[in-house]
Amino acid sequence: MDIAKQFSLEGKIALITGASHGIGMAIANAFASAGATICFNCSSESSKARAIEAYKANGVDAHGYVCDVCDEEAVKALVAQIKEEVGVIDILVNNAGIIKRIPMLDMSAEDFRKVIDVDLNAPFIVSKAVIPGMIEKGHGKIINICSMMSELGRETVSAYAAAKGGLKMLTRNICSEYGEYNIQCNGIGPGYIATSQTAPLRERQPDGSRHPFDQFIVSKTPAARWGEAEDLMGPAVFLASDASNFVNGHILYVDGGILAYIGKQPQ
């Protein structure tokens, strides 16, 4: 067996939602390096243009589309357009997501529904749109970007944790319903990742000390650091490739060991 070939994505067409920056873009670049053709969606023409330039700078000829992944009819049209312009989707990464850090008693039902809509309903909608093509092709890979909040609760993230817990179970249910069609649906649960969104939480304080939240995360992580978007590349390629053909309904936590660790005993 050629093990390198098992990890190749040569000839595959991948759709990564919300991959105009951050984790989604890192995963898309990894897929491109493994040979896949990249398609992504974003929310505006301006963000699409910026993303395409960023992909080009990395030598990736990505196909960008503007689409609201919460709009079922728009998603159907997107998948049909990709089929016509690029081909039938082999790999889907449900990466698009939002978080609203609001204490539960202060959170409106409208805000709660919005998080659920983007983080849980949208993966259902996009998966539902691509699965028929995967069945027709005889294979498919769906990767849902879950979270440690698929397993843990934390103050101010009730909607996000509810959505990501639901996404974990949607992952297992897609596996259960469509595994017989050679479709593997798995999840990646990132730990705390160093991105532009988390940069304020990692800024040094005026006295040179770490931000309190930065101290908290590093102390709770056996790896003693924040993750980088690049840390998700290998796991994503594995779950998108033939190397994971008998891995289904699994959530791979890429968290530096947080979920395995109770923390250090106070001195």
Short mmCIF file of C-alpha atoms in Angstrom, two decimals:
data_model
loop_
_atom_site.label_atom_id
_atom_site.label_comp_id
_atom_site.label_asym_id
_atom_site.label_seq_id
_atom_site.Cartn_x
_atom_site.Cartn_y
_atom_site.Cartn_z
CA MET A 1 0.00 0.00 0.00
CA ASP A 2 1.25 3.48 -0.92
CA ILE A 3 0.55 5.32 2.32
CA ALA A 4 1.29 8.75 0.80
CA LYS A 5 -1.37 8.10 -1.84
CA GLN A 6 -3.87 7.40 0.95
CA PHE A 7 -3.54 11.02 2.07
CA SER A 8 -3.72 12.53 -1.41
CA LEU A 9 -6.71 14.67 -2.40
CA GLU A 10 -5.71 14.76 -6.05
CA GLY A 11 -8.75 15.23 -8.28
CA LYS A 12 -11.11 15.98 -5.39
CA ILE A 13 -13.41 19.01 -5.23
CA ALA A 14 -13.78 20.56 -1.78
CA LEU A 15 -16.27 23.14 -0.51
CA ILE A 16 -15.18 24.88 2.69
CA THR A 17 -17.82 27.25 4.05
CA GLY A 18 -16.70 30.56 5.51
CA ALA A 19 -13.14 30.03 4.25
CA SER A 20 -12.34 33.64 3.46
CA HIS A 21 -9.98 33.80 6.44
CA GLY A 22 -8.80 32.03 9.59
CA ILE A 23 -9.32 28.34 10.23
CA GLY A 24 -11.34 27.79 7.06
CA MET A 25 -8.65 29.30 4.86
CA ALA A 26 -5.92 27.28 6.58
CA ILE A 27 -7.86 24.06 5.94
CA ALA A 28 -8.51 25.07 2.32
CA ASN A 29 -4.81 25.76 1.75
CA ALA A 30 -3.96 22.36 3.23
CA PHE A 31 -6.45 20.66 0.91
CA ALA A 32 -4.99 22.51 -2.08
CA SER A 33 -1.49 21.38 -1.11
CA ALA A 34 -2.82 17.81 -1.07
CA GLY A 35 -4.20 18.24 -4.60
CA ALA A 36 -7.83 19.30 -4.12
CA THR A 37 -9.70 21.97 -6.06
CA ILE A 38 -10.97 24.59 -3.61
CA CYS A 39 -14.41 26.21 -3.50
CA PHE A 40 -15.49 28.51 -0.68
CA ASN A 41 -18.32 30.85 0.20
CA CYS A 42 -18.40 34.11 2.08
CA SER A 43 -20.89 36.85 2.88
CA SER A 44 -19.91 39.65 0.48
CA GLU A 45 -18.20 40.39 -2.82
CA SER A 46 -15.51 42.41 -1.06
CA SER A 47 -14.55 39.57 1.30
CA LYS A 48 -14.59 37.16 -1.65
CA ALA A 49 -12.18 39.39 -3.60
CA ARG A 50 -9.81 39.71 -0.63
CA ALA A 51 -9.88 35.96 -0.04
CA ILE A 52 -9.17 35.12 -3.67
CA GLU A 53 -6.13 37.43 -3.59
CA ALA A 54 -4.93 35.76 -0.38
CA TYR A 55 -5.35 32.33 -1.97
CA LYS A 56 -3.49 33.47 -5.08
CA ALA A 57 -0.61 34.65 -2.88
CA ASN A 58 -0.38 31.05 -1.65
CA GLY A 59 -0.52 29.68 -5.19
CA VAL A 60 -4.11 28.46 -4.84
CA ASP A 61 -6.64 29.05 -7.63
CA ALA A 62 -9.77 29.06 -5.45
CA HIS A 63 -13.36 29.41 -6.63
CA GLY A 64 -15.21 31.93 -4.47
CA TYR A 65 -18.97 32.43 -4.12
CA VAL A 66 -21.21 34.76 -2.13
CA CYS A 67 -23.87 32.72 -0.34
CA ASP A 68 -25.78 32.79 2.94
CA VAL A 69 -25.43 29.23 4.25
CA CYS A 70 -28.57 29.71 6.38
CA ASP A 71 -30.67 30.15 3.21
CA GLU A 72 -31.63 26.70 1.95
CA GLU A 73 -32.59 27.83 -1.57
CA ALA A 74 -29.38 29.86 -1.91
CA VAL A 75 -27.33 26.84 -0.82
CA LYS A 76 -29.07 24.59 -3.35
CA ALA A 77 -28.24 27.15 -6.05
CA LEU A 78 -24.62 27.33 -4.84
CA VAL A 79 -24.14 23.56 -5.00
CA ALA A 80 -25.72 23.47 -8.47
CA GLN A 81 -23.44 26.29 -9.64
CA ILE A 82 -20.33 24.52 -8.31
CA LYS A 83 -21.44 21.32 -10.05
CA GLU A 84 -21.79 23.19 -13.35
CA GLU A 85 -18.60 25.25 -13.08
CA VAL A 86 -16.23 22.92 -11.19
CA GLY A 87 -17.82 19.51 -10.64
CA VAL A 88 -19.62 17.44 -8.02
CA ILE A 89 -18.41 18.13 -4.48
CA ASP A 90 -16.36 15.31 -2.93
CA ILE A 91 -15.48 17.02 0.36
CA LEU A 92 -17.53 19.42 2.47
CA VAL A 93 -16.17 21.30 5.47
CA ASN A 94 -18.89 23.03 7.49
CA ASN A 95 -16.65 25.74 8.93
CA ALA A 96 -18.78 28.92 8.86
CA GLY A 97 -19.79 29.92 12.36
CA ILE A 98 -20.40 32.73 14.83
CA ILE A 99 -20.26 33.18 18.59
CA LYS A 100 -22.03 35.70 20.82
CA ARG A 101 -20.47 35.93 24.27
CA ILE A 102 -23.46 37.08 26.31
CA PRO A 103 -24.56 35.83 29.75
CA MET A 104 -27.62 33.62 29.31
CA LEU A 105 -29.95 35.89 31.33
CA ASP A 106 -28.93 38.87 29.19
CA MET A 107 -29.21 37.05 25.85
CA SER A 108 -32.28 37.57 23.71
CA ALA A 109 -34.02 34.61 22.11
CA GLU A 110 -33.28 36.28 18.77
CA ASP A 111 -29.53 36.24 19.41
CA PHE A 112 -29.75 32.63 20.62
CA ARG A 113 -31.60 31.61 17.44
CA LYS A 114 -29.05 33.41 15.24
CA VAL A 115 -26.16 31.39 16.70
CA ILE A 116 -28.12 28.15 16.34
CA ASP A 117 -29.02 29.09 12.77
CA VAL A 118 -25.42 29.68 11.65
CA ASP A 119 -23.65 27.04 13.75
CA LEU A 120 -26.16 24.17 13.52
CA ASN A 121 -28.90 24.74 10.96
CA ALA A 122 -26.44 25.82 8.25
CA PRO A 123 -24.33 22.62 8.48
CA PHE A 124 -27.59 20.66 8.18
CA ILE A 125 -28.64 22.70 5.13
CA VAL A 126 -25.28 22.46 3.32
CA SER A 127 -24.81 18.77 4.13
CA LYS A 128 -28.33 18.03 2.87
CA ALA A 129 -27.47 19.82 -0.39
CA VAL A 130 -24.23 17.92 -1.10
CA ILE A 131 -25.14 14.41 0.06
CA PRO A 132 -27.16 13.45 -3.07
CA GLY A 133 -24.15 14.18 -5.28
CA MET A 134 -21.91 12.16 -2.97
CA ILE A 135 -24.34 9.23 -3.10
CA GLU A 136 -24.32 9.44 -6.89
CA LYS A 137 -20.51 9.51 -6.95
CA GLY A 138 -20.27 6.62 -4.50
CA HIS A 139 -18.18 8.44 -1.93
CA GLY A 140 -18.01 11.61 0.13
CA LYS A 141 -16.40 13.29 3.11
CA ILE A 142 -18.13 15.74 5.43
CA ILE A 143 -16.15 17.47 8.16
CA ASN A 144 -18.01 19.56 10.71
CA ILE A 145 -16.01 22.11 12.67
CA CYS A 146 -17.22 21.40 16.17
CA SER A 147 -15.61 22.75 19.34
CA MET A 148 -14.53 21.83 22.83
CA MET A 149 -17.89 23.39 23.63
CA SER A 150 -19.37 20.26 22.05
CA GLU A 151 -18.31 18.66 25.35
CA LEU A 152 -17.94 21.49 27.88
CA GLY A 153 -19.98 24.41 29.11
CA ARG A 154 -18.61 27.83 29.95
CA GLU A 155 -20.10 31.12 31.06
CA THR A 156 -21.46 33.44 28.33
CA VAL A 157 -21.57 30.81 25.54
CA SER A 158 -24.91 29.05 26.10
CA ALA A 159 -26.02 29.37 22.46
CA TYR A 160 -22.63 28.42 21.04
CA ALA A 161 -22.30 25.37 23.30
CA ALA A 162 -25.86 24.28 22.50
CA ALA A 163 -25.17 24.62 18.76
CA LYS A 164 -21.82 22.81 18.86
CA GLY A 165 -23.24 20.02 21.03
CA GLY A 166 -25.99 19.65 18.46
CA LEU A 167 -23.43 19.67 15.64
CA LYS A 168 -21.59 16.79 17.32
CA MET A 169 -24.80 14.76 17.28
CA LEU A 170 -25.65 15.82 13.70
CA THR A 171 -22.20 14.50 12.75
CA ARG A 172 -23.00 11.13 14.30
CA ASN A 173 -26.43 11.03 12.71
CA ILE A 174 -25.12 11.75 9.19
CA CYS A 175 -22.67 8.89 9.78
CA SER A 176 -25.54 6.66 10.86
CA GLU A 177 -27.81 7.50 7.92
CA TYR A 178 -25.31 7.69 5.07
CA GLY A 179 -22.34 5.53 6.04
CA GLU A 180 -23.70 2.73 3.84
CA TYR A 181 -23.20 5.02 0.83
CA ASN A 182 -19.46 5.31 1.55
CA ILE A 183 -19.92 8.76 3.04
CA GLN A 184 -17.84 9.52 6.12
CA CYS A 185 -18.95 12.37 8.36
CA ASN A 186 -16.58 13.38 11.14
CA GLY A 187 -15.88 16.48 13.19
CA ILE A 188 -12.87 18.47 14.26
CA GLY A 189 -13.05 20.13 17.67
CA PRO A 190 -10.43 22.89 17.79
CA GLY A 191 -9.04 24.04 21.09
CA TYR A 192 -8.20 27.69 21.63
CA ILE A 193 -6.65 28.83 18.36
CA ALA A 194 -4.54 31.95 17.88
CA THR A 195 -6.42 33.98 15.26
CA SER A 196 -7.07 37.68 14.67
CA GLN A 197 -10.31 37.29 16.64
CA THR A 198 -8.50 36.03 19.74
CA ALA A 199 -5.53 38.42 19.43
CA PRO A 200 -6.87 40.87 22.08
CA LEU A 201 -6.99 37.98 24.57
CA ARG A 202 -3.29 37.30 24.02
CA GLU A 203 -1.93 40.85 24.20
CA ARG A 204 0.70 41.54 26.83
CA GLN A 205 -0.43 43.77 29.67
CA PRO A 206 1.26 47.14 30.35
CA ASP A 207 3.43 45.49 33.01
CA GLY A 208 4.54 42.81 30.55
CA SER A 209 2.40 40.05 32.06
CA ARG A 210 0.04 37.82 30.10
CA HIS A 211 -3.61 38.73 29.65
CA PRO A 212 -5.58 36.89 32.41
CA PHE A 213 -7.48 34.81 29.84
CA ASP A 214 -4.21 33.96 28.10
CA GLN A 215 -2.80 32.77 31.42
CA PHE A 216 -5.93 30.72 32.02
CA ILE A 217 -5.78 28.94 28.63
CA VAL A 218 -2.06 28.19 28.78
CA SER A 219 -2.41 26.83 32.33
CA LYS A 220 -5.25 24.51 31.24
CA THR A 221 -3.45 23.21 28.14
CA PRO A 222 -0.87 20.43 28.56
CA ALA A 223 0.86 21.74 25.42
CA ALA A 224 1.23 25.05 27.32
CA ARG A 225 0.34 27.16 24.29
CA TRP A 226 -2.49 28.30 22.07
CA GLY A 227 -3.07 26.31 18.92
CA GLU A 228 -2.30 27.69 15.48
CA ALA A 229 -4.60 27.38 12.47
CA GLU A 230 -1.86 25.23 10.92
CA ASP A 231 -2.36 22.67 13.71
CA LEU A 232 -5.70 21.81 12.10
CA MET A 233 -4.30 21.18 8.62
CA GLY A 234 -3.06 17.60 9.10
CA PRO A 235 -6.19 16.39 10.93
CA ALA A 236 -8.40 17.96 8.24
CA VAL A 237 -6.46 16.34 5.38
CA PHE A 238 -6.65 12.99 7.19
CA LEU A 239 -10.43 13.21 7.57
CA ALA A 240 -10.84 14.34 3.95
CA SER A 241 -8.66 11.58 2.49
CA ASP A 242 -8.91 7.86 1.85
CA ALA A 243 -6.76 7.34 4.95
CA SER A 244 -9.92 7.81 7.04
CA ASN A 245 -12.30 5.64 5.01
CA PHE A 246 -13.22 3.53 8.07
CA VAL A 247 -13.41 6.50 10.46
CA ASN A 248 -16.99 7.70 10.76
CA GLY A 249 -19.03 9.62 13.34
CA HIS A 250 -15.88 10.62 15.22
CA ILE A 251 -15.00 14.01 16.70
CA LEU A 252 -11.25 14.63 16.60
CA TYR A 253 -10.36 17.17 19.26
CA VAL A 254 -7.30 19.21 18.31
CA ASP A 255 -6.97 20.99 21.62
CA GLY A 256 -3.44 20.47 22.93
CA GLY A 257 -4.88 18.08 25.53
CA ILE A 258 -7.32 20.41 27.35
CA LEU A 259 -10.16 17.89 27.43
CA ALA A 260 -7.86 15.23 28.93
CA TYR A 261 -6.51 17.49 31.67
CA ILE A 262 -7.96 18.47 35.03
CA GLY A 263 -5.34 21.17 35.56
CA LYS A 264 -2.43 21.67 37.92
CA GLN A 265 -2.86 21.38 41.66
CA PRO A 266 -2.64 24.79 43.35
CA GLN A 267 0.72 25.35 45.02
#
